[in-house]
């Protein structure tokens, strides 16, 4: 798969331990596989973000894991139960991938695609509001 890379994202990933580089590159590939129009950038000074009509996800390497932040406001279904934190968060949830663990590629790709569709439909805030007003 070919996509435009941001050299700042490369620099972030290249500075990580080998196992975190592997995780971040796999998530990066998944974000771009979700839609060819996904753009990567740096926000908050150093954090890699993947965007398309709004935030899709961000990466944050911690000592023992890599956090994949999903910007969906908790409305994207998680049938595989891959969300590890932020279940009640109003703006983002997290999938943590620990050393020795595997990126949950298929469910993460499905979530990225849903977040992109939601972004194109006006974003999770608008969708969540319209869903609540129908209840």
PDB file of C-alpha atoms in Angstrom:
ATOM      1  CA  UNK A   1       0.000   0.000   0.000  1.00  0.00           C
ATOM      2  CA  UNK A   2       1.323   3.434  -0.912  1.00  0.00           C
ATOM      3  CA  UNK A   3       0.382   6.632   0.900  1.00  0.00           C
ATOM      4  CA  UNK A   4       1.828  10.032   1.664  1.00  0.00           C
ATOM      5  CA  UNK A   5       3.786  10.025   4.902  1.00  0.00           C
ATOM      6  CA  UNK A   6       4.512  12.939   7.185  1.00  0.00           C
ATOM      7  CA  UNK A   7       8.246  12.899   8.031  1.00  0.00           C
ATOM      8  CA  UNK A   8       7.377  14.082  11.541  1.00  0.00           C
ATOM      9  CA  UNK A   9       5.354  10.900  12.062  1.00  0.00           C
ATOM     10  CA  UNK A  10       8.316   8.894  10.774  1.00  0.00           C
ATOM     11  CA  UNK A  11      10.560  10.687  13.282  1.00  0.00           C
ATOM     12  CA  UNK A  12       8.145   9.895  16.140  1.00  0.00           C
ATOM     13  CA  UNK A  13       7.986   6.212  15.219  1.00  0.00           C
ATOM     14  CA  UNK A  14      11.705   5.846  14.494  1.00  0.00           C
ATOM     15  CA  UNK A  15      12.576   7.097  17.999  1.00  0.00           C
ATOM     16  CA  UNK A  16      10.581   4.298  19.673  1.00  0.00           C
ATOM     17  CA  UNK A  17      11.762   0.855  20.783  1.00  0.00           C
ATOM     18  CA  UNK A  18      11.546  -1.752  18.012  1.00  0.00           C
ATOM     19  CA  UNK A  19       8.354  -3.435  19.260  1.00  0.00           C
ATOM     20  CA  UNK A  20       6.538  -0.075  19.485  1.00  0.00           C
ATOM     21  CA  UNK A  21       7.705   0.838  15.985  1.00  0.00           C
ATOM     22  CA  UNK A  22       6.092  -2.347  14.688  1.00  0.00           C
ATOM     23  CA  UNK A  23       2.802  -1.568  16.450  1.00  0.00           C
ATOM     24  CA  UNK A  24       2.741   2.066  15.285  1.00  0.00           C
ATOM     25  CA  UNK A  25       3.536   1.152  11.682  1.00  0.00           C
ATOM     26  CA  UNK A  26       0.781  -1.448  11.632  1.00  0.00           C
ATOM     27  CA  UNK A  27      -1.773   1.014  13.011  1.00  0.00           C
ATOM     28  CA  UNK A  28      -0.544   3.631  10.517  1.00  0.00           C
ATOM     29  CA  UNK A  29      -1.070   1.158   7.658  1.00  0.00           C
ATOM     30  CA  UNK A  30      -4.562   0.334   8.948  1.00  0.00           C
ATOM     31  CA  UNK A  31      -5.530   4.010   9.147  1.00  0.00           C
ATOM     32  CA  UNK A  32      -4.480   4.543   5.547  1.00  0.00           C
ATOM     33  CA  UNK A  33      -6.105   1.271   4.445  1.00  0.00           C
ATOM     34  CA  UNK A  34      -9.398   2.482   5.896  1.00  0.00           C
ATOM     35  CA  UNK A  35      -9.563   5.220   3.270  1.00  0.00           C
ATOM     36  CA  UNK A  36      -7.019   6.463   0.721  1.00  0.00           C
ATOM     37  CA  UNK A  37      -7.817  10.071   1.662  1.00  0.00           C
ATOM     38  CA  UNK A  38      -6.592   9.705   5.275  1.00  0.00           C
ATOM     39  CA  UNK A  39      -3.927  12.277   6.129  1.00  0.00           C
ATOM     40  CA  UNK A  40      -1.337  11.914   8.855  1.00  0.00           C
ATOM     41  CA  UNK A  41      -0.058  14.861  10.819  1.00  0.00           C
ATOM     42  CA  UNK A  42       1.379  15.880  14.169  1.00  0.00           C
ATOM     43  CA  UNK A  43      -0.752  17.585  16.812  1.00  0.00           C
ATOM     44  CA  UNK A  44       0.009  18.521  20.404  1.00  0.00           C
ATOM     45  CA  UNK A  45       3.649  19.102  19.377  1.00  0.00           C
ATOM     46  CA  UNK A  46       4.676  15.459  18.833  1.00  0.00           C
ATOM     47  CA  UNK A  47       1.664  13.142  18.699  1.00  0.00           C
ATOM     48  CA  UNK A  48       0.810  11.400  15.392  1.00  0.00           C
ATOM     49  CA  UNK A  49      -2.804  11.875  14.311  1.00  0.00           C
ATOM     50  CA  UNK A  50      -4.687  10.399  11.380  1.00  0.00           C
ATOM     51  CA  UNK A  51      -7.460  12.621  10.074  1.00  0.00           C
ATOM     52  CA  UNK A  52     -10.167  12.807   7.440  1.00  0.00           C
ATOM     53  CA  UNK A  53     -12.976  15.317   7.931  1.00  0.00           C
ATOM     54  CA  UNK A  54     -11.966  15.185  11.601  1.00  0.00           C
ATOM     55  CA  UNK A  55      -9.789  13.074  13.852  1.00  0.00           C
ATOM     56  CA  UNK A  56      -9.831   9.317  13.347  1.00  0.00           C
ATOM     57  CA  UNK A  57      -7.115   8.168  15.703  1.00  0.00           C
ATOM     58  CA  UNK A  58      -3.863   9.128  17.371  1.00  0.00           C
ATOM     59  CA  UNK A  59      -0.841   7.216  18.628  1.00  0.00           C
ATOM     60  CA  UNK A  60       0.834   7.622  21.983  1.00  0.00           C
ATOM     61  CA  UNK A  61       3.664   5.334  23.030  1.00  0.00           C
ATOM     62  CA  UNK A  62       3.885   4.665  26.768  1.00  0.00           C
ATOM     63  CA  UNK A  63       6.493   2.659  28.619  1.00  0.00           C
ATOM     64  CA  UNK A  64       4.697  -0.690  28.473  1.00  0.00           C
ATOM     65  CA  UNK A  65       2.232  -0.202  25.623  1.00  0.00           C
ATOM     66  CA  UNK A  66       1.070   1.879  22.678  1.00  0.00           C
ATOM     67  CA  UNK A  67      -2.251   3.679  23.020  1.00  0.00           C
ATOM     68  CA  UNK A  68      -4.404   4.021  19.931  1.00  0.00           C
ATOM     69  CA  UNK A  69      -6.882   6.799  20.685  1.00  0.00           C
ATOM     70  CA  UNK A  70     -10.151   6.479  18.753  1.00  0.00           C
ATOM     71  CA  UNK A  71     -11.978   9.757  18.252  1.00  0.00           C
ATOM     72  CA  UNK A  72     -15.548   8.587  18.077  1.00  0.00           C
ATOM     73  CA  UNK A  73     -17.280   9.819  21.193  1.00  0.00           C
ATOM     74  CA  UNK A  74     -18.180   6.280  22.134  1.00  0.00           C
ATOM     75  CA  UNK A  75     -20.688   5.768  19.326  1.00  0.00           C
ATOM     76  CA  UNK A  76     -18.732   3.337  17.155  1.00  0.00           C
ATOM     77  CA  UNK A  77     -19.649  -0.235  18.068  1.00  0.00           C
ATOM     78  CA  UNK A  78     -17.005  -2.466  19.672  1.00  0.00           C
ATOM     79  CA  UNK A  79     -18.378  -5.983  19.062  1.00  0.00           C
ATOM     80  CA  UNK A  80     -14.927  -7.573  19.493  1.00  0.00           C
ATOM     81  CA  UNK A  81     -14.363  -5.832  22.853  1.00  0.00           C
ATOM     82  CA  UNK A  82     -11.006  -4.299  21.888  1.00  0.00           C
ATOM     83  CA  UNK A  83     -11.524  -1.006  23.747  1.00  0.00           C
ATOM     84  CA  UNK A  84      -9.298  -1.032  26.838  1.00  0.00           C
ATOM     85  CA  UNK A  85     -10.024   2.409  28.347  1.00  0.00           C
ATOM     86  CA  UNK A  86     -12.308   5.412  28.051  1.00  0.00           C
ATOM     87  CA  UNK A  87     -15.551   3.473  27.812  1.00  0.00           C
ATOM     88  CA  UNK A  88     -17.492   6.431  29.218  1.00  0.00           C
ATOM     89  CA  UNK A  89     -15.332   9.139  27.637  1.00  0.00           C
ATOM     90  CA  UNK A  90     -17.267  11.725  25.632  1.00  0.00           C
ATOM     91  CA  UNK A  91     -14.549  12.303  23.010  1.00  0.00           C
ATOM     92  CA  UNK A  92     -12.210   9.335  22.687  1.00  0.00           C
ATOM     93  CA  UNK A  93     -11.657   5.755  23.673  1.00  0.00           C
ATOM     94  CA  UNK A  94      -8.427   3.772  23.757  1.00  0.00           C
ATOM     95  CA  UNK A  95      -7.078   0.488  22.482  1.00  0.00           C
ATOM     96  CA  UNK A  96      -3.818  -0.374  24.276  1.00  0.00           C
ATOM     97  CA  UNK A  97      -1.381  -2.737  22.581  1.00  0.00           C
ATOM     98  CA  UNK A  98       1.170  -4.148  25.023  1.00  0.00           C
ATOM     99  CA  UNK A  99       4.608  -5.515  24.265  1.00  0.00           C
ATOM    100  CA  UNK A 100       4.168  -9.043  22.948  1.00  0.00           C
ATOM    101  CA  UNK A 101       0.533  -8.329  22.074  1.00  0.00           C
ATOM    102  CA  UNK A 102      -0.982  -8.055  18.644  1.00  0.00           C
ATOM    103  CA  UNK A 103      -2.762  -5.164  17.002  1.00  0.00           C
ATOM    104  CA  UNK A 104      -6.442  -6.195  16.651  1.00  0.00           C
ATOM    105  CA  UNK A 105      -6.254  -5.404  12.946  1.00  0.00           C
ATOM    106  CA  UNK A 106      -9.677  -6.417  11.615  1.00  0.00           C
ATOM    107  CA  UNK A 107     -11.812  -4.826  14.342  1.00  0.00           C
ATOM    108  CA  UNK A 108      -9.607  -1.716  14.396  1.00  0.00           C
ATOM    109  CA  UNK A 109      -9.890  -1.330  10.620  1.00  0.00           C
ATOM    110  CA  UNK A 110     -13.681  -1.658  10.872  1.00  0.00           C
ATOM    111  CA  UNK A 111     -13.745   1.014  13.591  1.00  0.00           C
ATOM    112  CA  UNK A 112     -11.550   3.356  11.524  1.00  0.00           C
ATOM    113  CA  UNK A 113     -13.921   2.956   8.570  1.00  0.00           C
ATOM    114  CA  UNK A 114     -16.939   3.703  10.769  1.00  0.00           C
ATOM    115  CA  UNK A 115     -15.266   6.759  12.305  1.00  0.00           C
ATOM    116  CA  UNK A 116     -14.458   8.039   8.807  1.00  0.00           C
ATOM    117  CA  UNK A 117     -18.066   7.488   7.711  1.00  0.00           C
ATOM    118  CA  UNK A 118     -19.254   9.313  10.840  1.00  0.00           C
ATOM    119  CA  UNK A 119     -16.815  12.170  10.177  1.00  0.00           C
ATOM    120  CA  UNK A 120     -18.130  12.493   6.630  1.00  0.00           C
ATOM    121  CA  UNK A 121     -21.694  12.562   8.000  1.00  0.00           C
ATOM    122  CA  UNK A 122     -20.897  15.549  10.198  1.00  0.00           C
ATOM    123  CA  UNK A 123     -18.899  14.033  13.047  1.00  0.00           C
ATOM    124  CA  UNK A 124     -19.691  12.028  16.133  1.00  0.00           C
ATOM    125  CA  UNK A 125     -21.033  15.023  18.088  1.00  0.00           C
ATOM    126  CA  UNK A 126     -23.689  15.721  15.467  1.00  0.00           C
ATOM    127  CA  UNK A 127     -24.533  12.031  15.068  1.00  0.00           C
ATOM    128  CA  UNK A 128     -24.711  11.395  18.810  1.00  0.00           C
ATOM    129  CA  UNK A 129     -26.964  14.414  19.267  1.00  0.00           C
ATOM    130  CA  UNK A 130     -29.302  13.318  16.471  1.00  0.00           C
ATOM    131  CA  UNK A 131     -29.451   9.777  17.858  1.00  0.00           C
ATOM    132  CA  UNK A 132     -30.297  11.062  21.329  1.00  0.00           C
ATOM    133  CA  UNK A 133     -33.047  13.355  20.020  1.00  0.00           C
ATOM    134  CA  UNK A 134     -34.667  10.361  18.286  1.00  0.00           C
ATOM    135  CA  UNK A 135     -34.820   8.412  21.564  1.00  0.00           C
TER     136      UNK A 135
END
